[in-house]
Amino acid sequence: MNYEKIIINTLDSFGVSRSYTGYNYVVHGLLLILEDDERIECITKTLYLDIAKYFHTNWTCVEKNMRTIVNCVWNSHNVELLEIIFNRTNRNKKPTNKEFLKYMYDYIMQAGSEVQIADRYIPVVCPISNSYCAALSAFYVRLSRMIK
C-alpha cells in the first residue's frame, strides 16, 4: 500500500501548498507513525526529533511548521473532508499537532483499506481547480471496482 500517496492526496485535497516546509514534515511524520504507531504518544521526545534529524533542523522548527499545516487544513474550505477525518462538529476547536496526527493516522489507515476494497471514498484533487473533487473521487471508486 502506498500510504505516502494517500497522505499527499489528502493534504492536497485540503489545498495545503507544497511550498510550506511543514508539508514535508507532516508527510514524513505520518510515514514514521505508520512504521511505529507508538511514536504518536511522545511526539515531542521522539517524532519531532526524528523528523528534525531527517531534515537537518531542530524540533522547534518542526513543531511550528507542522502547526502551520494544521492551521491550513483547519481553515480549508473542504468541509466535507474535514467532517470525515476530524468528525468535526465545532469549527472553533482546532486540533493540536498530536490530535491532528492521530486523526490523520486513523484516516490513512481507513483510506488504505478503502482503496484496497474500493467501498466508499477516495479523496481526489482536481488538476484544474487544485481542490477536492467529488466527481473524480466517485470516478476512481468505480474504476478501482472495475479493475478488481
Short mmCIF file of N, CA, C and O in Angstrom, two decimals:
data_model
loop_
_atom_site.label_atom_id
_atom_site.label_comp_id
_atom_site.label_asym_id
_atom_site.label_seq_id
_atom_site.Cartn_x
_atom_site.Cartn_y
_atom_site.Cartn_z
N MET A 1 0.85 -1.18 0.00
CA MET A 1 0.00 0.00 0.00
C MET A 1 0.89 1.24 0.00
O MET A 1 1.82 1.33 0.78
N ASN A 2 0.59 2.17 -0.86
CA ASN A 2 1.36 3.41 -0.95
C ASN A 2 0.71 4.48 -0.07
O ASN A 2 -0.07 5.29 -0.54
N TYR A 3 1.06 4.46 1.21
CA TYR A 3 0.48 5.41 2.16
C TYR A 3 0.92 6.84 1.87
O TYR A 3 0.17 7.78 2.12
N GLU A 4 2.12 7.01 1.36
CA GLU A 4 2.59 8.36 1.06
C GLU A 4 1.67 9.04 0.05
O GLU A 4 1.35 10.22 0.18
N LYS A 5 1.21 8.29 -0.92
CA LYS A 5 0.29 8.84 -1.92
C LYS A 5 -1.03 9.28 -1.28
O LYS A 5 -1.57 10.33 -1.61
N ILE A 6 -1.52 8.48 -0.35
CA ILE A 6 -2.76 8.83 0.35
C ILE A 6 -2.57 10.09 1.18
O ILE A 6 -3.42 10.99 1.18
N ILE A 7 -1.44 10.20 1.88
CA ILE A 7 -1.15 11.37 2.70
C ILE A 7 -1.09 12.63 1.83
O ILE A 7 -1.73 13.64 2.12
N ILE A 8 -0.31 12.56 0.76
CA ILE A 8 -0.15 13.71 -0.13
C ILE A 8 -1.47 14.09 -0.77
O ILE A 8 -1.84 15.27 -0.82
N ASN A 9 -2.22 13.10 -1.23
CA ASN A 9 -3.51 13.37 -1.86
C ASN A 9 -4.47 14.04 -0.88
O ASN A 9 -5.21 14.96 -1.24
N THR A 10 -4.45 13.59 0.37
CA THR A 10 -5.33 14.16 1.38
C THR A 10 -4.95 15.60 1.69
O THR A 10 -5.81 16.49 1.73
N LEU A 11 -3.66 15.86 1.89
CA LEU A 11 -3.22 17.24 2.15
C LEU A 11 -3.53 18.15 0.95
O LEU A 11 -3.97 19.28 1.13
N ASP A 12 -3.32 17.63 -0.25
CA ASP A 12 -3.65 18.40 -1.45
C ASP A 12 -5.14 18.68 -1.53
O ASP A 12 -5.56 19.74 -1.99
N SER A 13 -5.95 17.73 -1.09
CA SER A 13 -7.40 17.91 -1.11
C SER A 13 -7.84 19.05 -0.20
O SER A 13 -8.87 19.67 -0.43
N PHE A 14 -7.04 19.32 0.81
CA PHE A 14 -7.32 20.46 1.69
C PHE A 14 -6.77 21.77 1.12
O PHE A 14 -6.96 22.83 1.69
N GLY A 15 -6.05 21.68 0.02
CA GLY A 15 -5.48 22.88 -0.58
C GLY A 15 -4.22 23.35 0.09
O GLY A 15 -3.82 24.51 -0.06
N VAL A 16 -3.55 22.48 0.83
CA VAL A 16 -2.30 22.84 1.50
C VAL A 16 -1.20 22.95 0.45
O VAL A 16 -0.99 22.05 -0.35
N SER A 17 -0.51 24.07 0.45
CA SER A 17 0.56 24.31 -0.53
C SER A 17 1.78 23.46 -0.20
O SER A 17 2.21 23.40 0.96
N ARG A 18 2.33 22.84 -1.21
CA ARG A 18 3.53 22.03 -1.01
C ARG A 18 4.76 22.89 -0.74
O ARG A 18 5.81 22.39 -0.38
N SER A 19 4.63 24.20 -0.91
CA SER A 19 5.77 25.08 -0.65
C SER A 19 6.00 25.29 0.84
O SER A 19 7.07 25.75 1.25
N TYR A 20 5.02 24.96 1.68
CA TYR A 20 5.22 25.05 3.13
C TYR A 20 6.22 23.99 3.57
O TYR A 20 6.11 22.83 3.19
N THR A 21 7.17 24.39 4.39
CA THR A 21 8.15 23.45 4.92
C THR A 21 7.46 22.35 5.72
O THR A 21 7.83 21.18 5.65
N GLY A 22 6.44 22.72 6.46
CA GLY A 22 5.72 21.76 7.29
C GLY A 22 5.03 20.67 6.50
O GLY A 22 4.73 19.61 7.04
N TYR A 23 4.77 20.91 5.23
CA TYR A 23 4.13 19.90 4.37
C TYR A 23 4.97 18.62 4.38
O TYR A 23 4.45 17.53 4.65
N ASN A 24 6.26 18.75 4.12
CA ASN A 24 7.14 17.59 4.11
C ASN A 24 7.30 16.99 5.51
O ASN A 24 7.44 15.78 5.65
N TYR A 25 7.26 17.83 6.54
CA TYR A 25 7.35 17.33 7.90
C TYR A 25 6.15 16.46 8.25
O TYR A 25 6.30 15.41 8.87
N VAL A 26 4.97 16.91 7.85
CA VAL A 26 3.75 16.15 8.13
C VAL A 26 3.78 14.82 7.37
O VAL A 26 3.49 13.76 7.95
N VAL A 27 4.15 14.87 6.09
CA VAL A 27 4.20 13.63 5.30
C VAL A 27 5.19 12.65 5.93
O VAL A 27 4.86 11.48 6.17
N HIS A 28 6.40 13.13 6.22
CA HIS A 28 7.42 12.25 6.79
C HIS A 28 7.00 11.75 8.18
O HIS A 28 7.18 10.58 8.51
N GLY A 29 6.44 12.64 8.97
CA GLY A 29 6.00 12.26 10.31
C GLY A 29 4.92 11.19 10.28
O GLY A 29 4.97 10.22 11.05
N LEU A 30 3.96 11.33 9.39
CA LEU A 30 2.92 10.31 9.28
C LEU A 30 3.48 8.98 8.80
O LEU A 30 3.05 7.92 9.25
N LEU A 31 4.46 9.03 7.91
CA LEU A 31 5.09 7.79 7.46
C LEU A 31 5.84 7.12 8.62
O LEU A 31 5.82 5.88 8.75
N LEU A 32 6.48 7.92 9.46
CA LEU A 32 7.15 7.36 10.64
C LEU A 32 6.14 6.74 11.61
O LEU A 32 6.39 5.67 12.18
N ILE A 33 5.01 7.40 11.78
CA ILE A 33 3.96 6.87 12.66
C ILE A 33 3.41 5.56 12.09
O ILE A 33 3.11 4.63 12.83
N LEU A 34 3.29 5.50 10.77
CA LEU A 34 2.81 4.27 10.14
C LEU A 34 3.79 3.11 10.36
O LEU A 34 3.38 1.96 10.47
N GLU A 35 5.08 3.43 10.44
CA GLU A 35 6.09 2.41 10.74
C GLU A 35 5.98 1.92 12.18
O GLU A 35 6.14 0.74 12.45
N ASP A 36 5.75 2.87 13.10
CA ASP A 36 5.68 2.54 14.53
C ASP A 36 4.66 3.48 15.18
O ASP A 36 4.98 4.64 15.46
N ASP A 37 3.45 2.99 15.42
CA ASP A 37 2.39 3.86 15.93
C ASP A 37 2.61 4.31 17.38
O ASP A 37 1.90 5.17 17.87
N GLU A 38 3.63 3.79 18.06
CA GLU A 38 3.97 4.25 19.41
C GLU A 38 4.54 5.67 19.37
O GLU A 38 4.52 6.38 20.37
N ARG A 39 5.06 6.09 18.22
CA ARG A 39 5.65 7.43 18.10
C ARG A 39 4.63 8.53 18.37
O ARG A 39 4.99 9.63 18.78
N ILE A 40 3.38 8.26 18.14
CA ILE A 40 2.34 9.28 18.31
C ILE A 40 2.16 9.65 19.78
O ILE A 40 1.68 10.74 20.09
N GLU A 41 2.57 8.77 20.69
CA GLU A 41 2.39 9.04 22.11
C GLU A 41 3.40 10.03 22.66
O GLU A 41 3.12 10.70 23.65
N CYS A 42 4.56 10.13 22.06
CA CYS A 42 5.61 11.04 22.55
C CYS A 42 6.13 11.87 21.38
O CYS A 42 7.30 11.75 20.99
N ILE A 43 5.29 12.73 20.86
CA ILE A 43 5.71 13.44 19.64
C ILE A 43 6.86 14.40 19.89
O ILE A 43 7.72 14.56 19.05
N THR A 44 6.91 15.02 21.06
CA THR A 44 7.99 15.97 21.33
C THR A 44 9.32 15.26 21.55
O THR A 44 10.36 15.72 21.08
N LYS A 45 9.29 14.13 22.23
CA LYS A 45 10.53 13.44 22.57
C LYS A 45 11.03 12.49 21.48
O LYS A 45 12.20 12.15 21.47
N THR A 46 10.15 12.06 20.61
CA THR A 46 10.60 11.11 19.58
C THR A 46 10.30 11.61 18.17
O THR A 46 11.21 11.79 17.36
N LEU A 47 9.04 11.82 17.86
CA LEU A 47 8.65 12.13 16.48
C LEU A 47 9.29 13.41 15.96
O LEU A 47 9.92 13.41 14.90
N TYR A 48 9.16 14.51 16.70
CA TYR A 48 9.75 15.77 16.25
C TYR A 48 11.27 15.64 16.09
O TYR A 48 11.84 16.18 15.15
N LEU A 49 11.90 14.93 17.00
CA LEU A 49 13.35 14.75 16.92
C LEU A 49 13.75 13.93 15.70
O LEU A 49 14.74 14.25 15.02
N ASP A 50 12.98 12.88 15.40
CA ASP A 50 13.27 12.06 14.21
C ASP A 50 13.10 12.86 12.93
O ASP A 50 13.91 12.76 12.01
N ILE A 51 12.05 13.66 12.88
CA ILE A 51 11.80 14.49 11.69
C ILE A 51 12.90 15.54 11.56
O ILE A 51 13.44 15.77 10.47
N ALA A 52 13.25 16.18 12.68
CA ALA A 52 14.29 17.21 12.67
C ALA A 52 15.63 16.64 12.21
O ALA A 52 16.33 17.27 11.42
N LYS A 53 15.95 15.46 12.68
CA LYS A 53 17.20 14.82 12.28
C LYS A 53 17.20 14.55 10.78
O LYS A 53 18.19 14.80 10.09
N TYR A 54 16.09 14.04 10.26
CA TYR A 54 15.97 13.71 8.84
C TYR A 54 16.12 14.95 7.95
O TYR A 54 16.75 14.92 6.91
N PHE A 55 15.52 16.08 8.39
CA PHE A 55 15.54 17.31 7.60
C PHE A 55 16.64 18.29 8.03
O PHE A 55 16.66 19.44 7.56
N HIS A 56 17.51 17.88 8.94
CA HIS A 56 18.63 18.70 9.39
C HIS A 56 18.17 20.05 9.94
O HIS A 56 18.62 21.12 9.52
N THR A 57 17.26 19.98 10.89
CA THR A 57 16.75 21.19 11.54
C THR A 57 16.56 20.86 13.02
O THR A 57 17.05 19.85 13.50
N ASN A 58 15.86 21.72 13.76
CA ASN A 58 15.62 21.42 15.17
C ASN A 58 14.14 21.14 15.40
O ASN A 58 13.30 21.48 14.58
N TRP A 59 13.84 20.55 16.53
CA TRP A 59 12.48 20.09 16.78
C TRP A 59 11.48 21.24 16.91
O TRP A 59 10.30 21.07 16.59
N THR A 60 11.93 22.40 17.37
CA THR A 60 11.00 23.53 17.49
C THR A 60 10.53 24.02 16.12
O THR A 60 9.38 24.42 15.98
N CYS A 61 11.42 23.98 15.15
CA CYS A 61 11.03 24.35 13.77
C CYS A 61 10.01 23.35 13.23
O CYS A 61 9.05 23.73 12.56
N VAL A 62 10.24 22.08 13.54
CA VAL A 62 9.31 21.03 13.09
C VAL A 62 7.93 21.29 13.69
O VAL A 62 6.92 21.28 12.98
N GLU A 63 7.89 21.53 14.99
CA GLU A 63 6.61 21.75 15.68
C GLU A 63 5.89 22.97 15.11
O GLU A 63 4.70 22.91 14.80
N LYS A 64 6.60 24.06 14.92
CA LYS A 64 5.99 25.30 14.42
C LYS A 64 5.48 25.13 12.99
O LYS A 64 4.36 25.53 12.66
N ASN A 65 6.29 24.51 12.14
CA ASN A 65 5.89 24.35 10.75
C ASN A 65 4.76 23.35 10.58
O ASN A 65 3.92 23.49 9.68
N MET A 66 4.70 22.35 11.44
CA MET A 66 3.57 21.42 11.41
C MET A 66 2.29 22.13 11.86
O MET A 66 1.21 21.87 11.33
N ARG A 67 2.43 23.02 12.84
CA ARG A 67 1.27 23.78 13.30
C ARG A 67 0.70 24.65 12.18
O ARG A 67 -0.52 24.81 12.05
N THR A 68 1.57 25.15 11.32
CA THR A 68 1.12 25.93 10.16
C THR A 68 0.26 25.06 9.25
O THR A 68 -0.78 25.51 8.75
N ILE A 69 0.66 23.81 9.04
CA ILE A 69 -0.12 22.90 8.20
C ILE A 69 -1.46 22.59 8.85
O ILE A 69 -2.49 22.56 8.18
N VAL A 70 -1.46 22.39 10.16
CA VAL A 70 -2.72 22.14 10.88
C VAL A 70 -3.66 23.33 10.68
O VAL A 70 -4.85 23.15 10.40
N ASN A 71 -3.14 24.55 10.78
CA ASN A 71 -3.96 25.74 10.57
C ASN A 71 -4.52 25.79 9.15
O ASN A 71 -5.69 26.11 8.94
N CYS A 72 -3.68 25.48 8.17
CA CYS A 72 -4.13 25.47 6.77
C CYS A 72 -5.25 24.47 6.55
O CYS A 72 -6.25 24.76 5.89
N VAL A 73 -5.07 23.28 7.10
CA VAL A 73 -6.09 22.24 6.95
C VAL A 73 -7.37 22.66 7.65
O VAL A 73 -8.46 22.56 7.09
N TRP A 74 -7.24 23.17 8.85
CA TRP A 74 -8.42 23.54 9.63
C TRP A 74 -9.20 24.68 9.00
O TRP A 74 -10.42 24.74 9.11
N ASN A 75 -8.50 25.57 8.32
CA ASN A 75 -9.15 26.71 7.67
C ASN A 75 -9.53 26.41 6.22
O ASN A 75 -9.94 27.29 5.49
N SER A 76 -9.39 25.17 5.84
CA SER A 76 -9.71 24.74 4.48
C SER A 76 -11.20 24.89 4.21
O SER A 76 -12.03 24.86 5.12
N HIS A 77 -11.53 25.01 2.94
CA HIS A 77 -12.94 25.10 2.54
C HIS A 77 -13.51 23.72 2.21
O HIS A 77 -14.66 23.61 1.82
N ASN A 78 -12.72 22.67 2.39
CA ASN A 78 -13.18 21.31 2.12
C ASN A 78 -13.85 20.77 3.38
O ASN A 78 -13.34 19.88 4.06
N VAL A 79 -15.03 21.30 3.66
CA VAL A 79 -15.75 20.97 4.89
C VAL A 79 -16.10 19.49 4.93
O VAL A 79 -16.02 18.85 5.98
N GLU A 80 -16.45 18.93 3.79
CA GLU A 80 -16.84 17.52 3.73
C GLU A 80 -15.70 16.61 4.21
O GLU A 80 -15.91 15.71 5.02
N LEU A 81 -14.50 16.86 3.72
CA LEU A 81 -13.36 16.04 4.12
C LEU A 81 -12.97 16.31 5.57
O LEU A 81 -12.59 15.38 6.29
N LEU A 82 -13.10 17.55 6.03
CA LEU A 82 -12.83 17.85 7.44
C LEU A 82 -13.76 17.05 8.34
O LEU A 82 -13.34 16.51 9.36
N GLU A 83 -15.03 16.96 7.95
CA GLU A 83 -16.00 16.20 8.74
C GLU A 83 -15.64 14.72 8.75
O GLU A 83 -15.75 14.05 9.77
N ILE A 84 -15.20 14.20 7.60
CA ILE A 84 -14.86 12.78 7.51
C ILE A 84 -13.65 12.46 8.38
O ILE A 84 -13.66 11.49 9.13
N ILE A 85 -12.61 13.27 8.30
CA ILE A 85 -11.38 12.96 9.02
C ILE A 85 -11.45 13.32 10.50
O ILE A 85 -11.07 12.53 11.36
N PHE A 86 -11.96 14.51 10.79
CA PHE A 86 -11.91 15.00 12.17
C PHE A 86 -13.24 14.89 12.90
O PHE A 86 -13.33 15.30 14.05
N ASN A 87 -14.26 14.34 12.25
CA ASN A 87 -15.60 14.26 12.85
C ASN A 87 -15.96 15.58 13.51
O ASN A 87 -16.44 15.65 14.62
N ARG A 88 -15.66 16.62 12.80
CA ARG A 88 -15.67 17.95 13.37
C ARG A 88 -17.09 18.51 13.45
O ARG A 88 -17.79 18.58 12.46
N THR A 89 -17.48 18.84 14.62
CA THR A 89 -18.79 19.47 14.81
C THR A 89 -18.62 20.90 15.30
O THR A 89 -19.48 21.72 15.11
N ASN A 90 -17.49 21.18 15.94
CA ASN A 90 -17.23 22.52 16.46
C ASN A 90 -16.02 23.11 15.74
O ASN A 90 -14.90 22.81 16.06
N ARG A 91 -16.26 23.97 14.78
CA ARG A 91 -15.19 24.52 13.95
C ARG A 91 -14.21 25.37 14.75
O ARG A 91 -13.08 25.56 14.33
N ASN A 92 -14.60 25.85 15.90
CA ASN A 92 -13.73 26.74 16.67
C ASN A 92 -12.59 26.01 17.38
O ASN A 92 -11.62 26.62 17.78
N LYS A 93 -12.71 24.71 17.56
CA LYS A 93 -11.69 23.98 18.31
C LYS A 93 -10.74 23.26 17.35
O LYS A 93 -10.96 22.14 16.95
N LYS A 94 -9.67 23.96 17.02
CA LYS A 94 -8.64 23.41 16.14
C LYS A 94 -7.86 22.35 16.90
O LYS A 94 -7.55 22.51 18.08
N PRO A 95 -7.51 21.22 16.23
CA PRO A 95 -6.76 20.18 16.94
C PRO A 95 -5.31 20.59 17.20
O PRO A 95 -4.74 21.41 16.47
N THR A 96 -4.73 20.02 18.22
CA THR A 96 -3.30 20.18 18.46
C THR A 96 -2.55 19.38 17.40
O THR A 96 -3.16 18.58 16.67
N ASN A 97 -1.24 19.54 17.33
CA ASN A 97 -0.46 18.76 16.37
C ASN A 97 -0.65 17.26 16.63
O ASN A 97 -0.80 16.47 15.70
N LYS A 98 -0.62 16.88 17.88
CA LYS A 98 -0.76 15.47 18.24
C LYS A 98 -2.13 14.95 17.82
O LYS A 98 -2.24 13.87 17.23
N GLU A 99 -3.19 15.70 18.12
CA GLU A 99 -4.53 15.29 17.73
C GLU A 99 -4.66 15.22 16.21
O GLU A 99 -5.23 14.27 15.67
N PHE A 100 -4.09 16.21 15.53
CA PHE A 100 -4.10 16.23 14.07
C PHE A 100 -3.45 14.96 13.51
O PHE A 100 -4.01 14.29 12.63
N LEU A 101 -2.28 14.61 14.03
CA LEU A 101 -1.57 13.43 13.55
C LEU A 101 -2.35 12.14 13.86
O LEU A 101 -2.38 11.23 13.03
N LYS A 102 -2.99 12.09 15.01
CA LYS A 102 -3.80 10.91 15.36
C LYS A 102 -4.98 10.77 14.39
O LYS A 102 -5.25 9.68 13.90
N TYR A 103 -5.70 11.86 14.16
CA TYR A 103 -6.83 11.82 13.24
C TYR A 103 -6.37 11.43 11.83
O TYR A 103 -7.01 10.62 11.16
N MET A 104 -5.28 12.02 11.39
CA MET A 104 -4.77 11.71 10.05
C MET A 104 -4.32 10.25 9.97
O MET A 104 -4.57 9.58 8.97
N TYR A 105 -3.67 9.77 11.01
CA TYR A 105 -3.24 8.36 11.04
C TYR A 105 -4.45 7.43 10.91
O TYR A 105 -4.45 6.50 10.10
N ASP A 106 -5.47 7.70 11.71
CA ASP A 106 -6.69 6.87 11.64
C ASP A 106 -7.31 6.92 10.25
O ASP A 106 -7.72 5.90 9.70
N TYR A 107 -7.35 8.12 9.68
CA TYR A 107 -7.94 8.27 8.35
C TYR A 107 -7.12 7.53 7.29
O TYR A 107 -7.67 6.86 6.42
N ILE A 108 -5.81 7.63 7.39
CA ILE A 108 -4.93 6.98 6.41
C ILE A 108 -5.09 5.46 6.48
O ILE A 108 -5.15 4.78 5.45
N MET A 109 -5.16 4.95 7.69
CA MET A 109 -5.35 3.51 7.85
C MET A 109 -6.69 3.08 7.26
O MET A 109 -6.79 2.07 6.57
N GLN A 110 -7.71 3.89 7.49
CA GLN A 110 -9.04 3.60 6.94
C GLN A 110 -9.04 3.76 5.42
O GLN A 110 -9.54 2.92 4.70
N ALA A 111 -8.44 4.84 4.94
CA ALA A 111 -8.40 5.09 3.50
C ALA A 111 -7.59 4.02 2.78
O ALA A 111 -7.93 3.62 1.67
N GLY A 112 -6.53 3.53 3.43
CA GLY A 112 -5.73 2.47 2.83
C GLY A 112 -6.55 1.22 2.60
O GLY A 112 -6.48 0.60 1.55
N SER A 113 -7.39 0.88 3.58
CA SER A 113 -8.23 -0.30 3.41
C SER A 113 -9.35 -0.01 2.42
O SER A 113 -9.76 -0.89 1.67
N GLU A 114 -9.83 1.24 2.37
CA GLU A 114 -10.88 1.58 1.41
C GLU A 114 -10.37 1.55 -0.02
O GLU A 114 -11.09 1.14 -0.92
N VAL A 115 -9.13 1.98 -0.21
CA VAL A 115 -8.58 1.92 -1.55
C VAL A 115 -8.46 0.46 -1.98
O VAL A 115 -8.74 0.12 -3.11
N GLN A 116 -8.11 -0.40 -1.04
CA GLN A 116 -7.99 -1.82 -1.37
C GLN A 116 -9.34 -2.43 -1.70
O GLN A 116 -9.47 -3.18 -2.64
N ILE A 117 -10.37 -2.12 -0.91
CA ILE A 117 -11.66 -2.74 -1.16
C ILE A 117 -12.57 -1.85 -1.99
O ILE A 117 -13.60 -2.31 -2.46
N ALA A 118 -12.19 -0.62 -2.18
CA ALA A 118 -12.94 0.32 -3.02
C ALA A 118 -14.41 0.40 -2.64
O ALA A 118 -15.28 0.34 -3.48
N ASP A 119 -14.67 0.53 -1.37
CA ASP A 119 -16.05 0.56 -0.92
C ASP A 119 -16.68 1.94 -0.93
O ASP A 119 -17.81 2.09 -1.31
N ARG A 120 -15.95 2.95 -0.48
CA ARG A 120 -16.64 4.16 -0.13
C ARG A 120 -16.05 5.44 -0.70
O ARG A 120 -16.76 6.20 -1.33
N TYR A 121 -14.79 5.70 -0.48
CA TYR A 121 -14.30 7.06 -0.69
C TYR A 121 -12.82 7.08 -0.98
O TYR A 121 -12.03 6.42 -0.32
N ILE A 122 -12.44 7.83 -2.01
CA ILE A 122 -11.04 8.08 -2.31
C ILE A 122 -10.92 9.58 -2.54
O ILE A 122 -11.49 10.10 -3.50
N PRO A 123 -10.22 10.32 -1.68
CA PRO A 123 -10.12 11.77 -1.88
C PRO A 123 -9.24 12.08 -3.09
O PRO A 123 -8.16 11.54 -3.23
N VAL A 124 -9.73 12.94 -3.97
CA VAL A 124 -9.01 13.26 -5.20
C VAL A 124 -8.98 14.77 -5.38
O VAL A 124 -9.98 15.44 -5.16
N VAL A 125 -7.84 15.27 -5.83
CA VAL A 125 -7.69 16.68 -6.12
C VAL A 125 -7.90 16.91 -7.61
O VAL A 125 -7.33 16.22 -8.44
N CYS A 126 -8.72 17.89 -7.93
CA CYS A 126 -8.95 18.26 -9.32
C CYS A 126 -7.71 18.97 -9.85
O CYS A 126 -7.22 19.91 -9.23
N PRO A 127 -7.18 18.54 -11.01
CA PRO A 127 -5.97 19.18 -11.53
C PRO A 127 -6.19 20.61 -12.00
O PRO A 127 -5.25 21.39 -12.09
N ILE A 128 -7.43 20.98 -12.24
CA ILE A 128 -7.72 22.34 -12.71
C ILE A 128 -7.91 23.30 -11.55
O ILE A 128 -7.26 24.33 -11.47
N SER A 129 -8.81 22.94 -10.63
CA SER A 129 -9.10 23.85 -9.52
C SER A 129 -8.17 23.64 -8.32
O SER A 129 -8.16 24.45 -7.41
N ASN A 130 -7.40 22.53 -8.32
CA ASN A 130 -6.49 22.19 -7.23
C ASN A 130 -7.20 22.10 -5.89
O ASN A 130 -6.69 22.50 -4.85
N SER A 131 -8.44 21.57 -5.91
CA SER A 131 -9.18 21.35 -4.69
C SER A 131 -9.90 20.00 -4.78
O SER A 131 -9.93 19.38 -5.83
N TYR A 132 -10.48 19.58 -3.67
CA TYR A 132 -11.16 18.30 -3.61
C TYR A 132 -12.27 18.24 -4.67
O TYR A 132 -12.99 19.21 -4.88
N CYS A 133 -12.40 17.10 -5.32
CA CYS A 133 -13.41 16.94 -6.37
C CYS A 133 -14.20 15.66 -6.13
O CYS A 133 -13.66 14.55 -6.25
N ALA A 134 -15.48 15.79 -5.79
CA ALA A 134 -16.34 14.64 -5.51
C ALA A 134 -16.52 13.78 -6.75
O ALA A 134 -16.57 12.55 -6.68
N ALA A 135 -16.64 14.41 -7.92
CA ALA A 135 -16.85 13.66 -9.16
C ALA A 135 -15.65 12.76 -9.47
O ALA A 135 -15.82 11.59 -9.84
N LEU A 136 -14.44 13.29 -9.31
CA LEU A 136 -13.25 12.47 -9.54
C LEU A 136 -13.14 11.36 -8.50
O LEU A 136 -12.72 10.24 -8.83
N SER A 137 -13.51 11.64 -7.27
CA SER A 137 -13.49 10.61 -6.24
C SER A 137 -14.41 9.46 -6.62
O SER A 137 -14.02 8.29 -6.53
N ALA A 138 -15.61 9.79 -7.02
CA ALA A 138 -16.58 8.76 -7.43
C ALA A 138 -16.05 7.97 -8.62
O ALA A 138 -16.20 6.75 -8.69
N PHE A 139 -15.44 8.67 -9.57
CA PHE A 139 -14.87 8.01 -10.75
C PHE A 139 -13.80 6.99 -10.34
O PHE A 139 -13.78 5.85 -10.81
N TYR A 140 -12.90 7.38 -9.44
CA TYR A 140 -11.83 6.48 -9.02
C TYR A 140 -12.35 5.28 -8.23
O TYR A 140 -11.81 4.19 -8.31
N VAL A 141 -13.41 5.49 -7.46
CA VAL A 141 -14.02 4.36 -6.75
C VAL A 141 -14.57 3.37 -7.77
O VAL A 141 -14.33 2.17 -7.68
N ARG A 142 -15.31 3.87 -8.77
CA ARG A 142 -15.86 2.98 -9.81
C ARG A 142 -14.73 2.31 -10.60
O ARG A 142 -14.79 1.12 -10.89
N LEU A 143 -13.68 3.06 -10.94
CA LEU A 143 -12.56 2.50 -11.68
C LEU A 143 -11.88 1.39 -10.90
O LEU A 143 -11.56 0.33 -11.45
N SER A 144 -11.65 1.61 -9.60
CA SER A 144 -10.99 0.59 -8.80
C SER A 144 -11.84 -0.66 -8.68
O SER A 144 -11.33 -1.77 -8.61
N ARG A 145 -13.16 -0.52 -8.68
CA ARG A 145 -14.05 -1.70 -8.66
C ARG A 145 -13.94 -2.47 -9.97
O ARG A 145 -13.97 -3.69 -9.97
N MET A 146 -13.84 -1.75 -11.08
CA MET A 146 -13.75 -2.40 -12.39
C MET A 146 -12.42 -3.14 -12.53
O MET A 146 -12.38 -4.22 -13.14
N ILE A 147 -11.36 -2.59 -11.97
CA ILE A 147 -10.05 -3.21 -12.08
C ILE A 147 -10.03 -4.55 -11.35
O ILE A 147 -9.42 -5.50 -11.79
N LYS A 148 -10.75 -4.61 -10.23
CA LYS A 148 -10.81 -5.86 -9.47
C LYS A 148 -11.58 -6.85 -10.27
O LYS A 148 -11.49 -7.95 -10.41
#
